[in-house]
Short mmCIF file of C-alpha atoms and ligand atoms in Angstrom, two decimals:
data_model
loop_
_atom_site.label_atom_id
_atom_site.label_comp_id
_atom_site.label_asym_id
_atom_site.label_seq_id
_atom_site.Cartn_x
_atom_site.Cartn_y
_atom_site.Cartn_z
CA UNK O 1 50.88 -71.61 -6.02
CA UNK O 2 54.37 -70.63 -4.64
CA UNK O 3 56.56 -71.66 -7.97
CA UNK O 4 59.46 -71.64 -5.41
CA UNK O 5 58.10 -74.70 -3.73
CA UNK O 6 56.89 -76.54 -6.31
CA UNK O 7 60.34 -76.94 -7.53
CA UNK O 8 61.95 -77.82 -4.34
CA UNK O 9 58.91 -80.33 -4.25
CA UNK O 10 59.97 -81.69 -8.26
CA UNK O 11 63.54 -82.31 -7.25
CA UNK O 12 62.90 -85.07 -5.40
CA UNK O 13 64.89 -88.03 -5.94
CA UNK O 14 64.14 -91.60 -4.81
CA UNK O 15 61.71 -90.19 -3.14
CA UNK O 16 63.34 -88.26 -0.88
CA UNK O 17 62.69 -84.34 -1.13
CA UNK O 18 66.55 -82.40 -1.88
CA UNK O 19 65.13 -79.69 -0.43
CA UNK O 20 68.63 -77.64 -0.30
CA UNK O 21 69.10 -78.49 -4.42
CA UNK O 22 65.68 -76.97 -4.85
CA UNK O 23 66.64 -74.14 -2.76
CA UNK O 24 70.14 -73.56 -4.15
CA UNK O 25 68.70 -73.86 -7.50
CA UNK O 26 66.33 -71.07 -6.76
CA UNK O 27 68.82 -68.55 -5.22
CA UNK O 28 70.91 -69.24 -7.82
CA UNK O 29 68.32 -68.16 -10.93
CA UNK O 30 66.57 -64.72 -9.17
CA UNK O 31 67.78 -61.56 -8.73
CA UNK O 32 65.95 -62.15 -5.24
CA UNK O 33 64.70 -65.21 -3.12
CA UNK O 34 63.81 -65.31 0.41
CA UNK O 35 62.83 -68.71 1.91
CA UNK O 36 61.15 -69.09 5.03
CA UNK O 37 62.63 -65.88 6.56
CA UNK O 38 61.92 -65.07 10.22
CA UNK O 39 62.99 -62.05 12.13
CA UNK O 40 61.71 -61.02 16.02
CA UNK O 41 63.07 -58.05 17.97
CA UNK O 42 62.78 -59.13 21.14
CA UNK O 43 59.00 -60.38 21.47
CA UNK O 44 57.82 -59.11 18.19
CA UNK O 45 57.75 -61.50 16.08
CA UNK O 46 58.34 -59.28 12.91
CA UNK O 47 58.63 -61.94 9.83
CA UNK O 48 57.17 -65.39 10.79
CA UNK O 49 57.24 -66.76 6.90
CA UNK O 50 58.63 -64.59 4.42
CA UNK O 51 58.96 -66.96 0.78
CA UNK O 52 59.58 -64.83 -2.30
CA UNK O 53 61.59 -64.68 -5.55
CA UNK O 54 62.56 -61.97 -7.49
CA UNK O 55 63.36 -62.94 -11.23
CA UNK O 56 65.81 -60.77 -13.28
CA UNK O 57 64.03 -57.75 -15.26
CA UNK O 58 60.45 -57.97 -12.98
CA UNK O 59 58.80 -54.98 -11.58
CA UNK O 60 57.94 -56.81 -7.91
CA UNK O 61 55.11 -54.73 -5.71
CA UNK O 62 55.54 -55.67 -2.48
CA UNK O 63 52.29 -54.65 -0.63
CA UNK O 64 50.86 -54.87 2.80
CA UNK O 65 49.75 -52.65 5.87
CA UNK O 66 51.50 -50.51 8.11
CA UNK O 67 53.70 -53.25 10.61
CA UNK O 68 53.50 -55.80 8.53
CA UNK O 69 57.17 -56.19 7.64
CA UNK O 70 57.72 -54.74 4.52
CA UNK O 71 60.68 -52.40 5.83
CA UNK O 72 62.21 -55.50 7.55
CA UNK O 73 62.39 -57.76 4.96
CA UNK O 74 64.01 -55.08 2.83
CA UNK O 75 66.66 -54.26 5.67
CA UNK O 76 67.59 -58.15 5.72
CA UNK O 77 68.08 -57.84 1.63
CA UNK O 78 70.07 -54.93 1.83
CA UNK O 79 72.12 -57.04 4.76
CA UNK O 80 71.58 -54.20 7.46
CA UNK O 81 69.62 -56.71 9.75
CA UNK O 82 70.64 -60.33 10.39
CA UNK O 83 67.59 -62.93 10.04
CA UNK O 84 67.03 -65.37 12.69
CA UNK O 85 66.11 -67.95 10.11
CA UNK O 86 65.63 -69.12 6.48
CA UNK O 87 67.29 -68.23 3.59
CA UNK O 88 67.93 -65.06 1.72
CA UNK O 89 69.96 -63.91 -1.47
CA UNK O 90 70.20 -60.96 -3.28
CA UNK O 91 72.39 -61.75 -6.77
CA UNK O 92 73.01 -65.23 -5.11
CA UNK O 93 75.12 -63.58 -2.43
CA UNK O 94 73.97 -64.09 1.27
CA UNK O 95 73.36 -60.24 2.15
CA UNK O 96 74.44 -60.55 5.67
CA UNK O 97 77.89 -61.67 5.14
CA UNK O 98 78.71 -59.93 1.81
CA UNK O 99 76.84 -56.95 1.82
CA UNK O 100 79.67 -55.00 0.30
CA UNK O 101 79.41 -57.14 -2.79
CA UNK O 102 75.79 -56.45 -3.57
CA UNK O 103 75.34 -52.51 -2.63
CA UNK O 104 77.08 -51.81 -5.86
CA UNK O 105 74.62 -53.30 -7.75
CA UNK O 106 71.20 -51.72 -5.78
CA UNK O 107 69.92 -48.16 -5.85
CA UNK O 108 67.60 -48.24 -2.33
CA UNK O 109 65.19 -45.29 -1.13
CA UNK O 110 64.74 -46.25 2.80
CA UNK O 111 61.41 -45.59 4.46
CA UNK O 112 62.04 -42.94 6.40
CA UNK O 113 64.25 -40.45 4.68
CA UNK O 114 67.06 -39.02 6.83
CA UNK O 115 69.03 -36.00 5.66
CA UNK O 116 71.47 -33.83 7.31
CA UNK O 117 69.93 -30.98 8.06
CA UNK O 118 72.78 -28.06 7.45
CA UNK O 119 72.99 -29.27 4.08
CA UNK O 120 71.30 -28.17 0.72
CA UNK O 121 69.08 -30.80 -1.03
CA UNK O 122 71.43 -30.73 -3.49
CA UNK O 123 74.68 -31.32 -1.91
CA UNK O 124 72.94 -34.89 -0.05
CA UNK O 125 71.99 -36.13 -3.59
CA UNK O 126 75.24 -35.61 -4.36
CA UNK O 127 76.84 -36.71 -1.37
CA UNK O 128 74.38 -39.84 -1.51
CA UNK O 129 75.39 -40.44 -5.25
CA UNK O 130 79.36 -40.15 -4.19
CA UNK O 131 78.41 -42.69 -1.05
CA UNK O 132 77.43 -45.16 -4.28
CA UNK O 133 80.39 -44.56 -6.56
CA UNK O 134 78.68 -42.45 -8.77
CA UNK O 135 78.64 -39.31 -9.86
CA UNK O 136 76.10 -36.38 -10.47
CA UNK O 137 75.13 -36.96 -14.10
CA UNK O 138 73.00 -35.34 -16.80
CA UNK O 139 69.61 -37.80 -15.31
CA UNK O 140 70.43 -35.98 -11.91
CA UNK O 141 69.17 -32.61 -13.36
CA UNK O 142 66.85 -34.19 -15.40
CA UNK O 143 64.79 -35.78 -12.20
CA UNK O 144 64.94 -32.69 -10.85
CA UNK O 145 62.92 -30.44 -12.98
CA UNK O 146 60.49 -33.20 -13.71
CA UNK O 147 60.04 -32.90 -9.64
CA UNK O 148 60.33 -29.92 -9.61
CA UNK O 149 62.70 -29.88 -6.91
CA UNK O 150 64.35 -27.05 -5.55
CA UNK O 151 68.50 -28.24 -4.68
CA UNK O 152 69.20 -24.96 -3.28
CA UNK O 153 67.63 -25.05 0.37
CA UNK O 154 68.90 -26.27 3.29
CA UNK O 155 67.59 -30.06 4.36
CA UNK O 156 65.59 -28.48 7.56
CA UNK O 157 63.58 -26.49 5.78
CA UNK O 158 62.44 -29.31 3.78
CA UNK O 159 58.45 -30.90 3.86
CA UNK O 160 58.56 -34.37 3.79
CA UNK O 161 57.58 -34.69 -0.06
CA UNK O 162 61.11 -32.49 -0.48
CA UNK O 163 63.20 -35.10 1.67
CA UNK O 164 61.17 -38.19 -0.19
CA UNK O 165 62.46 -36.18 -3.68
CA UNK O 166 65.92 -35.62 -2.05
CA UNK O 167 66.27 -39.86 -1.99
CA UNK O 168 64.44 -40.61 -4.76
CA UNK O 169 65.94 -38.12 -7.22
CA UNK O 170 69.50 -39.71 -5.76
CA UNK O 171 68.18 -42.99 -6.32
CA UNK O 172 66.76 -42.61 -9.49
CA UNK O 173 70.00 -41.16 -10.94
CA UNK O 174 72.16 -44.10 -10.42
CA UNK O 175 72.79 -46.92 -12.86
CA UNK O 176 72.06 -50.02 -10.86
CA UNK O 177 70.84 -53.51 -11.49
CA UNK O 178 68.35 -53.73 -8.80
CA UNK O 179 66.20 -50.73 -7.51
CA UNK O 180 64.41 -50.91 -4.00
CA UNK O 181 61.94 -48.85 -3.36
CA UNK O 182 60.48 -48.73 0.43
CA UNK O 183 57.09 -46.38 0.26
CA UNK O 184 58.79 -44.25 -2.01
CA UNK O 185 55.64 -41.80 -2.84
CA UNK O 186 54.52 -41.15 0.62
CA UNK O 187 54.37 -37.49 1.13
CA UNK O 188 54.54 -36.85 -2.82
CA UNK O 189 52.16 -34.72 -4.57
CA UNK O 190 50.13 -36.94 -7.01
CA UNK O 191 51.65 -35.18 -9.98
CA UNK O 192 55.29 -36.45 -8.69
CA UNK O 193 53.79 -39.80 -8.21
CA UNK O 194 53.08 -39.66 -11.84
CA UNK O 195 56.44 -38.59 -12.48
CA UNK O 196 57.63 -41.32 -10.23
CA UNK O 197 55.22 -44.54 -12.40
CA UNK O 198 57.16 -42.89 -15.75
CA UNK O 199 60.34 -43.70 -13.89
CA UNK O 200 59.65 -47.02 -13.09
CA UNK O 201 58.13 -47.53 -16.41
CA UNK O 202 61.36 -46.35 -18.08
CA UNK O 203 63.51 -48.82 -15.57
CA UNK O 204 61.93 -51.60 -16.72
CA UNK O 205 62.03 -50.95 -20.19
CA UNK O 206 65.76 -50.62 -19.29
CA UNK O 207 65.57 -54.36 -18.46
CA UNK O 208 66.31 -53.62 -14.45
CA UNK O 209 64.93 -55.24 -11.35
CA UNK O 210 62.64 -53.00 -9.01
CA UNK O 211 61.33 -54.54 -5.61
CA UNK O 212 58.50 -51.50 -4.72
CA UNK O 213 56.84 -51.55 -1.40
CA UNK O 214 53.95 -49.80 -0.56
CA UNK O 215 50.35 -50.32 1.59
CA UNK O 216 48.30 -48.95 -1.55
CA UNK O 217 47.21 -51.44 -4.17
CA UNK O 218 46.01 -49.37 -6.31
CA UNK O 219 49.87 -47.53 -6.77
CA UNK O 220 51.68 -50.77 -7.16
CA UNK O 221 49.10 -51.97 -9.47
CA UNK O 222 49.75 -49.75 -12.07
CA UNK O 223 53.88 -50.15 -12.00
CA UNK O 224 54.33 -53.96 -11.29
CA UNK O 225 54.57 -57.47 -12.99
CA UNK O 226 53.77 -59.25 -10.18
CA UNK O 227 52.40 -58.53 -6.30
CA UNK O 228 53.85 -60.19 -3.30
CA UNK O 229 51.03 -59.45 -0.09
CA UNK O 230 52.24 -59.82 3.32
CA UNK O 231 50.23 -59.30 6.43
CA UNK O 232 51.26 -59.77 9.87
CA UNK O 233 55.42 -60.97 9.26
CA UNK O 234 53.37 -63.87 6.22
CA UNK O 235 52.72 -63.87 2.80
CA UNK O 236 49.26 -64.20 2.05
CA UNK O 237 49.18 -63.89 -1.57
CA UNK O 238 51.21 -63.72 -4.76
CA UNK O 239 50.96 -63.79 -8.78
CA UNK O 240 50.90 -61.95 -12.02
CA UNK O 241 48.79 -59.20 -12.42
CA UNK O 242 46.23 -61.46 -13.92
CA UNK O 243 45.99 -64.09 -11.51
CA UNK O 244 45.53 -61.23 -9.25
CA UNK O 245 42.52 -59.72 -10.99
CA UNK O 246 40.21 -60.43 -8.51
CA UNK O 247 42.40 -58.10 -6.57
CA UNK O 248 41.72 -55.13 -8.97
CA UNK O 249 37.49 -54.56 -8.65
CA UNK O 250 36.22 -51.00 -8.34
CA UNK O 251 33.93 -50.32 -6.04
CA UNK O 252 30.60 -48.36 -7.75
CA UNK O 253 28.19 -46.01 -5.83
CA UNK O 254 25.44 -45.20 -8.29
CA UNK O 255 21.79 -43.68 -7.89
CA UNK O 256 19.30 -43.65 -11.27
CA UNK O 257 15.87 -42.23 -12.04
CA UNK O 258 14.74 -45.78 -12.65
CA UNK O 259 15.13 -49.02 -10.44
CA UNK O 260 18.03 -50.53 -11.29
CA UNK O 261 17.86 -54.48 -9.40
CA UNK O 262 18.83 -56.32 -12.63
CA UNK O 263 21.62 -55.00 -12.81
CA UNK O 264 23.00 -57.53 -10.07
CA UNK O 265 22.81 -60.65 -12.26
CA UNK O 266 25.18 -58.90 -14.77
CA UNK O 267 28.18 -60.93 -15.39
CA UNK O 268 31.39 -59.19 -13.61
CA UNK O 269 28.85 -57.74 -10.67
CA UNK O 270 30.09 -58.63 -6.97
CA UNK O 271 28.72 -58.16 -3.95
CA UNK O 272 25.43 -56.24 -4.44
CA UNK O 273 24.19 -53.56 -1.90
CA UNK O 274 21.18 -51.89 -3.07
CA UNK O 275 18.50 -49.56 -0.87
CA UNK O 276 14.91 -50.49 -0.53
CA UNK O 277 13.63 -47.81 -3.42
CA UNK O 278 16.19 -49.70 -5.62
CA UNK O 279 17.60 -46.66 -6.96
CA UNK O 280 20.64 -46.53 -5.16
CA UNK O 281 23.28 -49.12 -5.25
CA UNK O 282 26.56 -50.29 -3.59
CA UNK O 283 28.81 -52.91 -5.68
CA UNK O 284 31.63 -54.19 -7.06
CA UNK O 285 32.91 -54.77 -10.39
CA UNK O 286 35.61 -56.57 -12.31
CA UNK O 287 37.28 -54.27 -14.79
CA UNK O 288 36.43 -56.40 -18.05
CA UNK O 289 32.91 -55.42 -17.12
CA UNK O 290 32.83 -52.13 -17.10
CA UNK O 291 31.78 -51.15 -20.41
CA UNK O 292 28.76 -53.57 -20.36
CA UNK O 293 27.99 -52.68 -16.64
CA UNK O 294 27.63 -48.70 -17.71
CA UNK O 295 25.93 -49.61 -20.44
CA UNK O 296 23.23 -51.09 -18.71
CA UNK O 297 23.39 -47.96 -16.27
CA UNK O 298 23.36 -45.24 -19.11
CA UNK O 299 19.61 -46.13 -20.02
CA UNK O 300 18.48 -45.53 -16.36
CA UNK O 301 19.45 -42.36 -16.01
CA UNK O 302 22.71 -41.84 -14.09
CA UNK O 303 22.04 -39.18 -10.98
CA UNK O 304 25.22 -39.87 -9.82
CA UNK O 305 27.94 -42.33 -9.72
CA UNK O 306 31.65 -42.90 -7.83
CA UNK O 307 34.03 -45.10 -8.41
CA UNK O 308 36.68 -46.37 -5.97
CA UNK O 309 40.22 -48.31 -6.61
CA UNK O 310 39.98 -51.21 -3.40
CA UNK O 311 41.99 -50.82 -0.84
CA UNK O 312 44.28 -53.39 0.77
CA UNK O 313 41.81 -53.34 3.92
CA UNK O 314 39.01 -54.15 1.63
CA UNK O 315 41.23 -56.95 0.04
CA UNK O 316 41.69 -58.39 3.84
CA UNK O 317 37.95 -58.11 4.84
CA UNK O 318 37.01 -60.52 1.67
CA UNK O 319 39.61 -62.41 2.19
CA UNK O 320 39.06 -63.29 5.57
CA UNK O 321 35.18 -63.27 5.68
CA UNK O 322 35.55 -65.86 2.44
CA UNK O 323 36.10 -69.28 2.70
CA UNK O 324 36.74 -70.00 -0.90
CA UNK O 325 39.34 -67.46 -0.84
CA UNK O 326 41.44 -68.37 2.21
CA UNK O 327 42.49 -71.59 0.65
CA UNK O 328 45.12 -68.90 -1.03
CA UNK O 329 46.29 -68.34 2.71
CA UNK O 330 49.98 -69.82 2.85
CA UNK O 331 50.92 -70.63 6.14
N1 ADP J 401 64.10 -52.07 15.13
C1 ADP J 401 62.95 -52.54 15.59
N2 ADP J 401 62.77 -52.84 16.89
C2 ADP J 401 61.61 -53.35 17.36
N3 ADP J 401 60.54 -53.61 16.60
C3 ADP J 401 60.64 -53.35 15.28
C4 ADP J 401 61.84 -52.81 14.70
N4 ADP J 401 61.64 -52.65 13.37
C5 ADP J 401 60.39 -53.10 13.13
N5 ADP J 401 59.77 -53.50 14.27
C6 ADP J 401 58.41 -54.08 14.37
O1 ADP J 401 58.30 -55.10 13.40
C7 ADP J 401 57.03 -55.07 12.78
C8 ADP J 401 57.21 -54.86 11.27
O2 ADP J 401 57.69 -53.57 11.03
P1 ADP J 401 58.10 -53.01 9.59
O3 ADP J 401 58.94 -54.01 8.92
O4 ADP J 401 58.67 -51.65 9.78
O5 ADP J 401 56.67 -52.93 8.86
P2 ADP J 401 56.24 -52.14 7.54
O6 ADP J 401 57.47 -51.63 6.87
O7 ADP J 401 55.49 -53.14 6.72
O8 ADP J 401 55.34 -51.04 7.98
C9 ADP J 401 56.24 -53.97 13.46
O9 ADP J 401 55.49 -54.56 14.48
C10 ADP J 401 57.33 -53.08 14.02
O10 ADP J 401 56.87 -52.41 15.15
MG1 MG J 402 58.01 -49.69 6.39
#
């Protein structure tokens, strides 16, 4: 499953494995690669197996819970941490030792937004822009209407959806190859996370690079080619969007006027909950199935129905309460 490996595997010869070819080969042709990065600070073992590649032009979601390393492994590509093993390259550069090469080339909204607080939100984009070699530009003004941000007040005053804008408007406005986005939309309204997804959208028609972490599934799903999972310093999980599909079910809550049991041998129907009057059920359901599932619904009479996006904790609970599925687990 990891494309990474299999061609470190293929490029053996004589039957010995040239694992650093394959390696080389793969820093060499991605925009990112990390292989078999570890990081502790002090007994935390932070990143135990980090494997990745970025390719040029891909909209990467990078998605896991709270602690499980996302901000790390972005600190080691942007060369502000030093790894305590494995490989990583960011534009085939080693971002530890020539980190001044490749910040030219990367537009980066941390996690935690820090601002000086006696300045406006104006003058720290621009200061931020100036720290990248550019300049404030006509896009500058345009992000900030369509976030409706206010550049006049000082940074103190600021809510933390203001300071998000602050780095994201200054982020947004540069012209760089690769974009990294760390949690960019927490503390956004979700009409500036809209305004965000039409960003991204437009960056990638642009042909750039965008690594996007986040710990909701259902945000990165929308923006990204591909999803990289990690939980606990691993990765777990990566593909396309369609060899992630399983990943993208909606839970349904629905109650009818009449029983509605056959509804669980529908094709596209998971995990069946139903009460004992059979008028209320719990389930999930693949999105190609929708239409047909409702369908069937419509002619029972619909009290009342909710749908739900899963949520990364969901995705864990089957994951790990399903042995079919763990065979996915890379260790
Ligand atoms: N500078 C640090 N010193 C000590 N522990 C850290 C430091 N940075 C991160 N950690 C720990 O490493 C783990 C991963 O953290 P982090 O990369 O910030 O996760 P995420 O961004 O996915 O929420 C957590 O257990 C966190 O407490
Ligand atoms: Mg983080």
């Amino acid at each position: 499953m990891l494309t990474d490996q299999s061609i470190i595997i293929d490029s053996r010869v004589n039957g010995v494995y040239t694992m650093h070819r394959g390696v080389e080969e793969i820093m060499a042709t991605n925009i990112i690669a990390l292989n078999h990065v570890k990081k502790s600070f002090g007994r935390t073992q932070a990143l135990k197996d980090v494997t990745f590649t970025l390719p040029a032009g891909q909209v990467l979601g990078f998605l896991g819970p709270n602690g499980a390393g996302k901000s790390t492994t972005i600190r080691i590509l942007l060369g502000m941490l030093k790894r305590d093993g494995g490989d990583a390259t960011v534009f085939g550069e080693d971002p530890w030792h020539n980190d001044l090469a490749i910040h030219p080339r990367i537009a980066y909204i941390p996690g935690d937004v820090y601002l000086w607080p006696n300045l406006t939100g104006g003058e720290i984009i621009d200061l931020l822009l100036r720290l990248n070699g550019q300049d404030h530009n006509p896009k500058t003004d345009a992000l900030m209407k369509a976030f409706e941000f206010d550049p006049k007040k000082k940074a103190r005053a600021y809510s933390k959806g203001n300071r998000q804008k602050v780095a994201l408007i200054a982020a947004l406005s540069q012209d760089a190859e690769l974009y990294i986005f760390d949690e960019p939309t927490s503390g956004l309204d979700p009409l500036n996370e809209l305004t965000f997804q039409q960003e991204v959208r437009k960056l990638k028609k642009a042909g750039k690079t965008v690594l996007l972490s986040s710990h909701i599934l259902s945000e990165v799903e929308k923006m990204c080619d591909a999803i990289v999972i990690i939980r606990d310093g691993a990765i777990i999980e990566q593909g396309n969007l369609d060899q992630l599909r399983h990943l993208s079910r909606l839970r349904i809550q629905v109650q009818t006027e009449q029983p509605l049991s056959a509804l669980k041998q529908q094709t596209g129907v998971f995990d069946w909950h139903e009460n004992d009057s059979h008028l209320q059920a719990n389930f999930a359901v693949d999105h190609d199935a929708l239409t047909a599932v409702m369908n069937a619904l419509t002619p029972l009479g619909i009290v009342d129905l909710q749908s739900t996006p899963p949520t990364l904790e969901d995705l864990f609970l089957h994951y790990y309460s399903d042995q079919g599925v763990s065979s996915h687990v890379t260790q």
